Tab-separated table of C-alpha atoms and ligand atoms in Angstrom:
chain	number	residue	atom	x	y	z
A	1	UNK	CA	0.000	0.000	0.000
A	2	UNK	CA	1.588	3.361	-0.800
A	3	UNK	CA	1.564	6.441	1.582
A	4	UNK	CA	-1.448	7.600	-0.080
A	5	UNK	CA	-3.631	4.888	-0.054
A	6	UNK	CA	-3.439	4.514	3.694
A	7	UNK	CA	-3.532	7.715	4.424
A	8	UNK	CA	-6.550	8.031	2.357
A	9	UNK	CA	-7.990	5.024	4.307
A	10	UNK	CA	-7.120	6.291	7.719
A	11	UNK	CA	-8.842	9.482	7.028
A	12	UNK	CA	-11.737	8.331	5.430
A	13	UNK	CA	-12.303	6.042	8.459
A	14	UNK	CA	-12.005	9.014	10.806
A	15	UNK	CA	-14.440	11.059	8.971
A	16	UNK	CA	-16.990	8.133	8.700
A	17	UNK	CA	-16.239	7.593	12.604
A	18	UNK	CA	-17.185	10.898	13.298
A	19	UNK	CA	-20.266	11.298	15.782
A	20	UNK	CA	-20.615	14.703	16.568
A	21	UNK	CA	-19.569	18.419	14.950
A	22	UNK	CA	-16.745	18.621	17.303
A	23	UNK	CA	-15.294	15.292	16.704
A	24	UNK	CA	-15.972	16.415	12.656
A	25	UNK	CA	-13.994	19.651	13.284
A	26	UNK	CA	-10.887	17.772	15.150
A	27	UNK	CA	-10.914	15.464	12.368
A	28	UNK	CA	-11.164	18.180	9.602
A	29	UNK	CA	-7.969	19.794	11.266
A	30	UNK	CA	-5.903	16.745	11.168
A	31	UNK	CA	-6.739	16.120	8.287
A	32	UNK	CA	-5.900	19.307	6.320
A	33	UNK	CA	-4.218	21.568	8.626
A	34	UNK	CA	-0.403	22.531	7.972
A	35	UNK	CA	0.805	19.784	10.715
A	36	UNK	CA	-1.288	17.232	8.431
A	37	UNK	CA	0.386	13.686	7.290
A	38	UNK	CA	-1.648	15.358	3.590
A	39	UNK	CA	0.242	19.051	3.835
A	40	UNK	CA	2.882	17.121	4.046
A	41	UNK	CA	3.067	15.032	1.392
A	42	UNK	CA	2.181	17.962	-0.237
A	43	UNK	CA	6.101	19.652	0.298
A	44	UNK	CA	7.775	17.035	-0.988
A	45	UNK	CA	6.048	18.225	-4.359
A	46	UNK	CA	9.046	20.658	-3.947
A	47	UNK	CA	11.875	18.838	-3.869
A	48	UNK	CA	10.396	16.316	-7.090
A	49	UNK	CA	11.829	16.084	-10.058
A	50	UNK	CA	9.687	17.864	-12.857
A	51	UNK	CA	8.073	14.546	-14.330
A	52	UNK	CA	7.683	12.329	-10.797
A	53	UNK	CA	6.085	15.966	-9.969
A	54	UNK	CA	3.525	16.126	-12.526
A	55	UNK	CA	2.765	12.331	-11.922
A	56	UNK	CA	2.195	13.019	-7.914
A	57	UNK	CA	0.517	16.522	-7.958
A	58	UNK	CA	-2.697	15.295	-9.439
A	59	UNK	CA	-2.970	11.887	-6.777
A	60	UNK	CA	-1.918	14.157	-3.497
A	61	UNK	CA	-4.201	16.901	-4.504
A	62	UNK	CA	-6.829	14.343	-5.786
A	63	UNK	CA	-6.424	12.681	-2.755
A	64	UNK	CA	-6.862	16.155	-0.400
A	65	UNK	CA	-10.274	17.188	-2.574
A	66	UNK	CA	-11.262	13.512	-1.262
A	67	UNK	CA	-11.012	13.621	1.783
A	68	UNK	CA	-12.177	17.405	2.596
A	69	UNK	CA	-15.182	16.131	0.539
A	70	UNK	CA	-15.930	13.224	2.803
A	71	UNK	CA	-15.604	15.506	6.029
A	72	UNK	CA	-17.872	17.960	4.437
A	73	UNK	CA	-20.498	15.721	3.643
A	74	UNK	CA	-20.456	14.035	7.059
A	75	UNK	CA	-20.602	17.061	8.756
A	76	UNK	CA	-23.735	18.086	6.757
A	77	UNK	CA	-25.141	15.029	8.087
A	78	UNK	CA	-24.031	15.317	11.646
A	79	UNK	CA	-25.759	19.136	11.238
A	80	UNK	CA	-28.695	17.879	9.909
A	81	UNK	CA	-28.804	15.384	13.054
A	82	UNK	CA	-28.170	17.904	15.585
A	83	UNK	CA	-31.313	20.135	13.812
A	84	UNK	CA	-33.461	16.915	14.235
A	85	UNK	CA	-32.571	16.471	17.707
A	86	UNK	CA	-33.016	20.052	18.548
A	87	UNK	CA	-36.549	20.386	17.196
A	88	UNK	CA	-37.914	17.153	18.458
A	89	UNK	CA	-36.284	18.467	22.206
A	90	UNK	CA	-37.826	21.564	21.969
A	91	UNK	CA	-41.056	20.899	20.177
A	92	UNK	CA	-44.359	22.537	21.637
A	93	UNK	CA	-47.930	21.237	21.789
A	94	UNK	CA	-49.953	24.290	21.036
A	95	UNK	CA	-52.663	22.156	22.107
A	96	UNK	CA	-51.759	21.638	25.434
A	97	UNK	CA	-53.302	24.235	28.603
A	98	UNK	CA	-51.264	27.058	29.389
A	99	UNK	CA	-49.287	25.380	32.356
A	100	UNK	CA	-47.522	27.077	35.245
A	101	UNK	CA	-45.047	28.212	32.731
A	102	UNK	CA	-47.033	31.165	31.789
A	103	UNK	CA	-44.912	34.591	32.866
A	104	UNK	CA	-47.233	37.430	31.871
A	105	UNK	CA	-49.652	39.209	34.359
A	106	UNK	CA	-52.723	41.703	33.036
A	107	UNK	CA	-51.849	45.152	34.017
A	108	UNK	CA	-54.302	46.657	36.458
A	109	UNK	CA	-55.135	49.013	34.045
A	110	UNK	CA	-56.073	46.565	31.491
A	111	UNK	CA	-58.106	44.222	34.188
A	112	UNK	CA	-60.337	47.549	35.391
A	113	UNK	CA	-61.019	48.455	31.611
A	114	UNK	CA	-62.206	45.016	31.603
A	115	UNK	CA	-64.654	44.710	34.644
A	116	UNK	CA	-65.776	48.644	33.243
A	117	UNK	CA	-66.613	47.135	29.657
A	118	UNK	CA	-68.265	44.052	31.189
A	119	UNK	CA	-70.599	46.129	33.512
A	120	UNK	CA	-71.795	48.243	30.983
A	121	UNK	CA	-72.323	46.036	28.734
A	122	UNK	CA	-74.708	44.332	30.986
A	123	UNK	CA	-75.972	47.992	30.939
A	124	UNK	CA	-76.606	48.351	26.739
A	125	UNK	CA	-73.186	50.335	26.984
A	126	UNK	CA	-70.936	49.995	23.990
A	127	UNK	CA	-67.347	50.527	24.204
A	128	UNK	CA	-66.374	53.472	21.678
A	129	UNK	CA	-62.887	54.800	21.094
A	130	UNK	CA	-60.796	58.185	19.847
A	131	UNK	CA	-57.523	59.204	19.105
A	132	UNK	CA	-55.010	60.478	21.871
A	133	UNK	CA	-53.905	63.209	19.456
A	134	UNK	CA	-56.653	65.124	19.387
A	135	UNK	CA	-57.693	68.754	17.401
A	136	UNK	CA	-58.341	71.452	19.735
A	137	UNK	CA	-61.592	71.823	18.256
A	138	UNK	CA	-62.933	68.273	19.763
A	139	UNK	CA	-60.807	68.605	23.038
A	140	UNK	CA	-62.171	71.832	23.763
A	141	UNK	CA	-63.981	74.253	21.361
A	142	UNK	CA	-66.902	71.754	20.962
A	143	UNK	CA	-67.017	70.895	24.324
A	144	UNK	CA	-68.062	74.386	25.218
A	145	UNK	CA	-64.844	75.195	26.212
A	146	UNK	CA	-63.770	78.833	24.017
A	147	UNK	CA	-60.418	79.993	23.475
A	148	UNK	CA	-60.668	82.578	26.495
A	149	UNK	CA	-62.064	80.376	28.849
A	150	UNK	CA	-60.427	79.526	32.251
A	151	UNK	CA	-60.846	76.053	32.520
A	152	UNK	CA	-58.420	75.408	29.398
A	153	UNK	CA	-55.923	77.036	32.184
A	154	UNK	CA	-57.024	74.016	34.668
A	155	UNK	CA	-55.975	71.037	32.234
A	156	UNK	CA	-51.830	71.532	31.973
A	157	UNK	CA	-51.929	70.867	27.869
A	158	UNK	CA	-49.648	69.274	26.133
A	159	UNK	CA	-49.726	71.294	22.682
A	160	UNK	CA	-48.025	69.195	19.286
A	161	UNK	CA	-47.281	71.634	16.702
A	162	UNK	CA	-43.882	71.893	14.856
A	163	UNK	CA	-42.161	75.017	14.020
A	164	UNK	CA	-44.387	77.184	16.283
A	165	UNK	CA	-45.827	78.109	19.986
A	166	UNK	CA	-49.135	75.994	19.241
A	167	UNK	CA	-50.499	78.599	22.243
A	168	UNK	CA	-50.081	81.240	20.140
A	169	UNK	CA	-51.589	79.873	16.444
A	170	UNK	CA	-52.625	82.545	14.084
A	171	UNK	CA	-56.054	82.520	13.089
A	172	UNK	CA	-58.851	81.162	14.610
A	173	UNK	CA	-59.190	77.749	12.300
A	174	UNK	CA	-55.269	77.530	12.501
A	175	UNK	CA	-56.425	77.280	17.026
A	176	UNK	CA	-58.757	75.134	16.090
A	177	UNK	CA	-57.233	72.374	14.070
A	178	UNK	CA	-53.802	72.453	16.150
A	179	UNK	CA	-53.166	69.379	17.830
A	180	UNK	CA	-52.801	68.221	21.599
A	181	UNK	CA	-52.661	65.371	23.396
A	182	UNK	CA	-56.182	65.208	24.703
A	183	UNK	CA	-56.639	66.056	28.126
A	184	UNK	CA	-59.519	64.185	28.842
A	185	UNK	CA	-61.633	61.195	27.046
A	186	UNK	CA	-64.500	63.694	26.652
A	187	UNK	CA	-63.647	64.598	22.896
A	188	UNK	CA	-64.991	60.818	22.706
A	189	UNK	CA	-68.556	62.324	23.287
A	190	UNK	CA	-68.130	64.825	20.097
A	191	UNK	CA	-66.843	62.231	17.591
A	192	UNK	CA	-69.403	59.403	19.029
A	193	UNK	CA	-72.401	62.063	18.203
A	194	UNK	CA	-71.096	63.130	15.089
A	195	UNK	CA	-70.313	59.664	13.605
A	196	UNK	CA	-73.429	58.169	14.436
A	197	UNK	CA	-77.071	59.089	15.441
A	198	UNK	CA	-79.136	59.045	18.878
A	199	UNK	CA	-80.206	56.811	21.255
A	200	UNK	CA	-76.173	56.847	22.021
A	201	UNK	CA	-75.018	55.061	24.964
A	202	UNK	CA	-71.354	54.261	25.051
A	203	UNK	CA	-68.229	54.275	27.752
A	204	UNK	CA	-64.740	55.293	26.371
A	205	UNK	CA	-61.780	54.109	28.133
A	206	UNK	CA	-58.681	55.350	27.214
A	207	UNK	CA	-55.458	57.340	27.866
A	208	UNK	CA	-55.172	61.375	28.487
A	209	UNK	CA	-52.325	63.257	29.111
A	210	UNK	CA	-52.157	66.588	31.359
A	211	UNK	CA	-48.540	68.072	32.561
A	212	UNK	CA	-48.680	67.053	36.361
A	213	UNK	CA	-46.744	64.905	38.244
A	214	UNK	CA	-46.744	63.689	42.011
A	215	UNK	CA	-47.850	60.746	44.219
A	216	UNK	CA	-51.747	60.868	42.904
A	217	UNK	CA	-51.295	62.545	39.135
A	218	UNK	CA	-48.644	61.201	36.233
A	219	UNK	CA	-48.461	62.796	32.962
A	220	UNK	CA	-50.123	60.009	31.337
A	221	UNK	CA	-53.132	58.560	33.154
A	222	UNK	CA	-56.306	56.884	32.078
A	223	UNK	CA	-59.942	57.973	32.286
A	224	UNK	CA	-63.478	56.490	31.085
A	225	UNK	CA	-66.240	58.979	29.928
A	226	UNK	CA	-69.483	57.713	29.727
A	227	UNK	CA	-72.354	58.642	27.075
A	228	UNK	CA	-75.960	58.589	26.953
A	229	UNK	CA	-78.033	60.741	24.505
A	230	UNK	CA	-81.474	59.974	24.299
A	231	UNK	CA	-85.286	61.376	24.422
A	232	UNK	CA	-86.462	62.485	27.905
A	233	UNK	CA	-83.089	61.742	29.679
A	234	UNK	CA	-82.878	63.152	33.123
A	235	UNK	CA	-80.117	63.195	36.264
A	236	UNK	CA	-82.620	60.575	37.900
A	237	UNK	CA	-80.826	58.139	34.970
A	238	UNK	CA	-77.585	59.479	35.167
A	239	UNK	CA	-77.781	59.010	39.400
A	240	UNK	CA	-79.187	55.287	38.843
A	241	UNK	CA	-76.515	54.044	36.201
A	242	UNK	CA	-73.794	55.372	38.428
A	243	UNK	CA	-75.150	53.933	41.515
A	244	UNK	CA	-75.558	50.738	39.566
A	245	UNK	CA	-71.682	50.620	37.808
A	246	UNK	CA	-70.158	51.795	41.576
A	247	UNK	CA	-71.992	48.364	42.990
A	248	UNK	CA	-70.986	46.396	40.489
A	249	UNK	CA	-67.704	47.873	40.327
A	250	UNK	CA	-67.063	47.321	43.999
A	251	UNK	CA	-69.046	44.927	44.186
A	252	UNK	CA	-71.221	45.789	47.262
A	253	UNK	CA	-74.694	46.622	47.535
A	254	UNK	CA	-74.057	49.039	50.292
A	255	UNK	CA	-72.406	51.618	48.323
A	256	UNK	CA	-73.734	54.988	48.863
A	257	UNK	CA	-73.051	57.701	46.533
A	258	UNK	CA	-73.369	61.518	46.808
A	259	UNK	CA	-73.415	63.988	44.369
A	260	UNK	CA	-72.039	67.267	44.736
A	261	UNK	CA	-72.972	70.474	42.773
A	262	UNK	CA	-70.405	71.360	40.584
A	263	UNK	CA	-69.298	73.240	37.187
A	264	UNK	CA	-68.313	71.794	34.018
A	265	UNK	CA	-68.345	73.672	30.825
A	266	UNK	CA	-70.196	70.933	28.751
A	267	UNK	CA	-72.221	69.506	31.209
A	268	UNK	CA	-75.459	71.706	32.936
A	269	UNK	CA	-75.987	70.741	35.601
A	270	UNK	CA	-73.366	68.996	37.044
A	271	UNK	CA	-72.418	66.737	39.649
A	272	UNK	CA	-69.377	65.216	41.382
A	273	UNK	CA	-69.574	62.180	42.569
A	274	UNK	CA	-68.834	61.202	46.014
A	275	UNK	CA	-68.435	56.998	47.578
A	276	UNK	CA	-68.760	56.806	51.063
A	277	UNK	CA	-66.211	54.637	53.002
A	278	UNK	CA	-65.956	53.459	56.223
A	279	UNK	CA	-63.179	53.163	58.652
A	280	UNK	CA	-61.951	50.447	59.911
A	281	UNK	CA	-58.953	50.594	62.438
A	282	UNK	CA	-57.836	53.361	60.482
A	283	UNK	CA	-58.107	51.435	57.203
A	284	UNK	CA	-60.456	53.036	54.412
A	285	UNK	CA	-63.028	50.495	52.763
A	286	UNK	CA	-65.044	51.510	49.800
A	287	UNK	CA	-68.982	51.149	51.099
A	288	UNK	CA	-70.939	50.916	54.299
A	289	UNK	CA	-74.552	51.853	54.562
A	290	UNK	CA	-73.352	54.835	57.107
A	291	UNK	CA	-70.272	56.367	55.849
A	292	UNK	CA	-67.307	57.361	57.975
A	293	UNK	CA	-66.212	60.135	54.652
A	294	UNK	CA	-66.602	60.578	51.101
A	295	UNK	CA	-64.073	60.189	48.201
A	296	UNK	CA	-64.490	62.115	45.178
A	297	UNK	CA	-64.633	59.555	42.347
A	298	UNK	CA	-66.113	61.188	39.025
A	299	UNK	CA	-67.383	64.291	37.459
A	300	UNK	CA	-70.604	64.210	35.381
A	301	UNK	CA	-73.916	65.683	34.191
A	302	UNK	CA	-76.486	66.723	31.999
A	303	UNK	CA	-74.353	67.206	28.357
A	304	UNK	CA	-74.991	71.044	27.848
A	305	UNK	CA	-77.613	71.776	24.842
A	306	UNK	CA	-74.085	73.805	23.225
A	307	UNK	CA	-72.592	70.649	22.816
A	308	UNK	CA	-75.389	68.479	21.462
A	309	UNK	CA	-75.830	71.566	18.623
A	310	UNK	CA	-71.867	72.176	18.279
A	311	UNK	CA	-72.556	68.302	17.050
A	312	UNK	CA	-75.309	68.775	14.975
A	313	UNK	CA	-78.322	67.607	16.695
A	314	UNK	CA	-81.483	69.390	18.206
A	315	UNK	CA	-81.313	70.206	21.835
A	316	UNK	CA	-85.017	70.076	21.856
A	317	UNK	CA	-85.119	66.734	21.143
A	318	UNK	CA	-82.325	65.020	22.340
A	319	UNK	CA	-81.005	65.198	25.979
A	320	UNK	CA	-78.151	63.038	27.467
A	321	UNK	CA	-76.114	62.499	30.623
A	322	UNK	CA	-71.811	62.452	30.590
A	323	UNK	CA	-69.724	61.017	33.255
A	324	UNK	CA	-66.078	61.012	33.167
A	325	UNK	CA	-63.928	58.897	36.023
A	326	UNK	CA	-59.803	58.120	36.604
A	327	UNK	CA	-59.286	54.584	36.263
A	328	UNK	CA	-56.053	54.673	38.120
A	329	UNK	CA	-57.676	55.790	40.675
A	330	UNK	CA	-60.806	52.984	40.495
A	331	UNK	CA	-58.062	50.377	40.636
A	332	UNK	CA	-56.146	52.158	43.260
A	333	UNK	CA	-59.399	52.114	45.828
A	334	UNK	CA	-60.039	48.620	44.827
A	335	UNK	CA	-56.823	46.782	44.863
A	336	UNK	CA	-54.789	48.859	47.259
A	337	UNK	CA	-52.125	50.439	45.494
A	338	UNK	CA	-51.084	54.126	46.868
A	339	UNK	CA	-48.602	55.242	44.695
A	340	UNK	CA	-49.730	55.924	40.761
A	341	UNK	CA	-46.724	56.574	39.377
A	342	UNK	CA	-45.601	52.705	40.097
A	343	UNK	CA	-48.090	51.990	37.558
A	344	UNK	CA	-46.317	52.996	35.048
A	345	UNK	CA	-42.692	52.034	36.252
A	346	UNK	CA	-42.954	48.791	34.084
A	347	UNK	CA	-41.313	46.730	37.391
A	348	UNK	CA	-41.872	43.216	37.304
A	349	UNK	CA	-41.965	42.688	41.088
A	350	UNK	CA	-45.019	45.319	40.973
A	351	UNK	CA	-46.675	43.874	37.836
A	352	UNK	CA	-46.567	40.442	39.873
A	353	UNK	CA	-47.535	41.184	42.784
A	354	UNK	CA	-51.058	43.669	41.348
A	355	UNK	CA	-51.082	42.174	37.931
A	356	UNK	CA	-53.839	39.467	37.190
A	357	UNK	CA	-53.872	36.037	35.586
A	358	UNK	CA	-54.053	36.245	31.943
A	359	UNK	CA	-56.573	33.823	31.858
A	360	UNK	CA	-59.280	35.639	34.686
A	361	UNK	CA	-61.821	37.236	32.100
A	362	UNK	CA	-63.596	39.590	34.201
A	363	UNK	CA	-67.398	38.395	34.653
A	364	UNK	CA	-70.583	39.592	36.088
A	365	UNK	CA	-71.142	35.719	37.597
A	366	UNK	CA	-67.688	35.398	38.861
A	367	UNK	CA	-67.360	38.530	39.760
A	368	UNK	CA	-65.803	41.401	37.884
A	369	UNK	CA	-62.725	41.274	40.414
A	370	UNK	CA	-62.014	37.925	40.280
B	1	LIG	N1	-63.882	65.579	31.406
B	1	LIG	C1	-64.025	65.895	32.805
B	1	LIG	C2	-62.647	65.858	33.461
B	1	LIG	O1	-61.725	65.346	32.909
B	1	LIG	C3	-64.933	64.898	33.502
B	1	LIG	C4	-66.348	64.939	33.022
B	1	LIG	C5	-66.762	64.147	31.974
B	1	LIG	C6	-67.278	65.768	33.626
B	1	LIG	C7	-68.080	64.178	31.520
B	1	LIG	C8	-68.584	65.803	33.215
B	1	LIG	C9	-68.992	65.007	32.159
B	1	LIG	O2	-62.454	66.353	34.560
C-alpha cells in the first residue's frame, strides 16, 4: 500500500467515525491543517523532479479534494442530526393548557377596563374609542370650552405643533385644528355624536395626558367617559346608572353615593360624585350603609344643549347624561395600590404582585374582580 492509499484510508475512516460536529472539526484539522500527514506530502512536491512531480501533484491533490469532501459531507449530516434532535427536544404542543409556565400578568389598568366594559355592557353600553392626538376643536372648542375660557388654564396641555408656539396659532381655524394630546376622554362624546345618530349610549376608556406629576397625578393617566343621549333623559338616569356601575364595580350593595354640585363647561348641571367609606382601624373600605367620609370619584352631568348643537343635533329633542372617572384611581381604591406613578414604572416585582392572571376574564357571575 503506498503512503497515499493509507492515508486516504485512515482518514476516510475518521471522517466516517465521526459522531458529533466537534469530533468532525478535530478530524477536519488533522486532516488538512499545515501539521497534516496530507500538507505534508504535499512539500515534498518541492523537492520532485519535474516529471515524478507532474505524476504526484494530481494523486496528493486528488487525494486532499477527497477527503475534505468526505468531512464535508459528514458534517452536513451530523448538522442535519443535531437540527433533528433540537426540534424534536424543543417541540411545543400548542394544544396543550397554558401550564404554570405562563410569565405574563394583566396590568391593572387593562383588568379595570375590563370589569368597566363588562358592567356596561350588561348595561346596553358599547365601548367606543378616539384618538389620543386630538384637534383642539374636539378637546375643547366643541365641548363648550372657548379659546378665552379659564378652565383650558385648569388642564396643563400638552400642545403638538412643529415650528411654532401651538399657544399662540394665528387665526382662529389655525387654534382650532392644532393638535394636543387630549386632556380628557370627553372629545370621545363629540366624535361618538357626530359619527353616528341618537339613542347613544357608550363608555370610552382610554389614555389622556395633562402636565402634572406627584404621588396621585402622572403625565399620562387613564380615564373612562361615559355617554348617553337619548329622548327624555334626566339626572334621575344618570344618578341610577352610576349607583348601579359603583356596585358592580365594587361589588357591594351598600355603596352609597353623593353627588355634589359642581361646574363643568359641557355639562349643565353637574355633579361630582362622592363613595362613602368606612373606617376600619384606620383602614379606608369603599362602602358601608353609614359612611365614615366621602371620596371624590367622578365628574358628570347633563351634556350642555351647546354641545349636542356644536354636534349637529337638536337640543329640543335630544337630551343626554356624561360622566367622566380616573381609572387609576378605580383600581387604586379597589386593589390597594397608593402610589400611581408605580403603575407605570414597568417593574416586574409590581406587575406580579397587582397584575392578574391572563386567563381571569372579568365576569358579572364570577365577579368582575375575580
Ligand atoms: N372631562 C371631565 C374631566 O376630565 C370629567 C367629566 C366628563 C365631567 C363628563 C362631566 C362630564 O375632569
Amino acid at each position: 500500500m503506498t503512503d497515499l492509499d493509507s492515508i486516504r484510508a485512515t482518514l476516510l475512516a475518521e471522517a466516517a467515525a465521526a459522531d458529533s460536529l466537534d469530533t468532525i472539526e478535530a478530524v477536519r484539522v488533522k486532516a488538512l491543517g499545515k501539521q497534516s500527514g496530507i500538507a505534508a506530502l504535499m512539500k515534498t512536491l518541492g523537492g520532485m523532479a519535474p516529471d515524478e512531480r507532474q505524476r504526484q501533484a494530481p494523486l496528493i491533490q486528488g487525494l486532499r479534494t477527497e477527503v475534505s469532501d468526505a468531512i464535508a459531507a459528514r458534517k452536513v449530516a451530523l448538522e442535519a442530526a443535531a437540527l433533528d434532535a433540537r426540534l424534536a427536544a424543543e417541540r411545543v404542543d400548542m394544544t396543550l393548557p397554558v401550564g404554570t409556565g405562563a410569565q405574563g400578568s394583566i396590568h391593572p389598568v387593562s383588568q379595570v377596563m375590563d370589569e368597566l366594559a363588562e358592567i356596561f355592557a350588561d348595561l346596553g353600553f358599547a365601548v367606543a374609542t378616539g384618538p389620543e392626538i386630538e384637534t383642539d376643536w374636539h378637546n375643547f372648542t366643541a365641548l363648550n370650552i372657548p379659546e378665552s375660557h379659564p378652565a383650558r388654564a385648569m388642564h396643563d396641555t400638552f400642545y403638538l405643533r412643529e415650528g411654532q408656539n401651538a399657544k399662540q396659532a394665528g387665526t382662529a381655524d389655525e387654534r382650532e385644528t392644532r393638535t394636543l394630546l387630549r386632556t380628557h376622554t370627553s372629545p370621545v362624546q363629540i366624535r361618538t355624536m357626530l359619527s353616528s345618530s341618537p339613542p347613544i349610549r357608550i363608555i370610552a376608556p382610554g389614555r389622556t395626558y395633562r402636565s402634572d406629576s406627584d404621588a396621585t397625578h402622572t403625565p399620562m393617566f387613564h380615564q373612562v367617559e361615559g355617554l348617553v343621549i337619548d329622548r327624555g333623559i334626566h339626572m334621575g338616569h344618570l344618578k341610577w346608572t352610576l349607583e348601579t356601575f359603583v356596585r358592580a364595580y365594587f361589588e357591594r350593595d351598600d355603596i352609597v353615593l353623593r353627588l355634589r354640585p359642581s361646574y363643568f363647561p359641557f355639562t349643565e348641571p353637574s355633579a361630582e360624585v362622592d363613595v362613602g367609606y368606612t373606617l376600619d382601624k384606620g383602614r379606608r373600605t369603599i362602602g358601608g350603609a353609614t359612611p365614615d367620609g366621602w371620596m371624590e370619584i367622578l365628574g358628570s352631568g347633563m351634556v350642555h344643549p351647546k354641545v349636542i348643537a356644536a354636534c349637529g343635533l337638536d337640543p329640543a329633542e335630544w337630551q343626554g347624561f356624561a360622566f367622566g372617572c380616573g381609572i387609576d384611581r378605580l383600581a387604586m381604591l379597589k386593589y390597594g395600590m397608593d402610589d400611581l406613578r408605580a403603575f407605570f414604572d414597568g417593574d416586574l416585582r409590581w406587575l406580579r404582585h397587582y397584575g392578574f392572571a391572563a386567563l381571569d376574564v372579568p365576569t358579572l357571575s364570577g365577579g368582575v374582580g375575580a
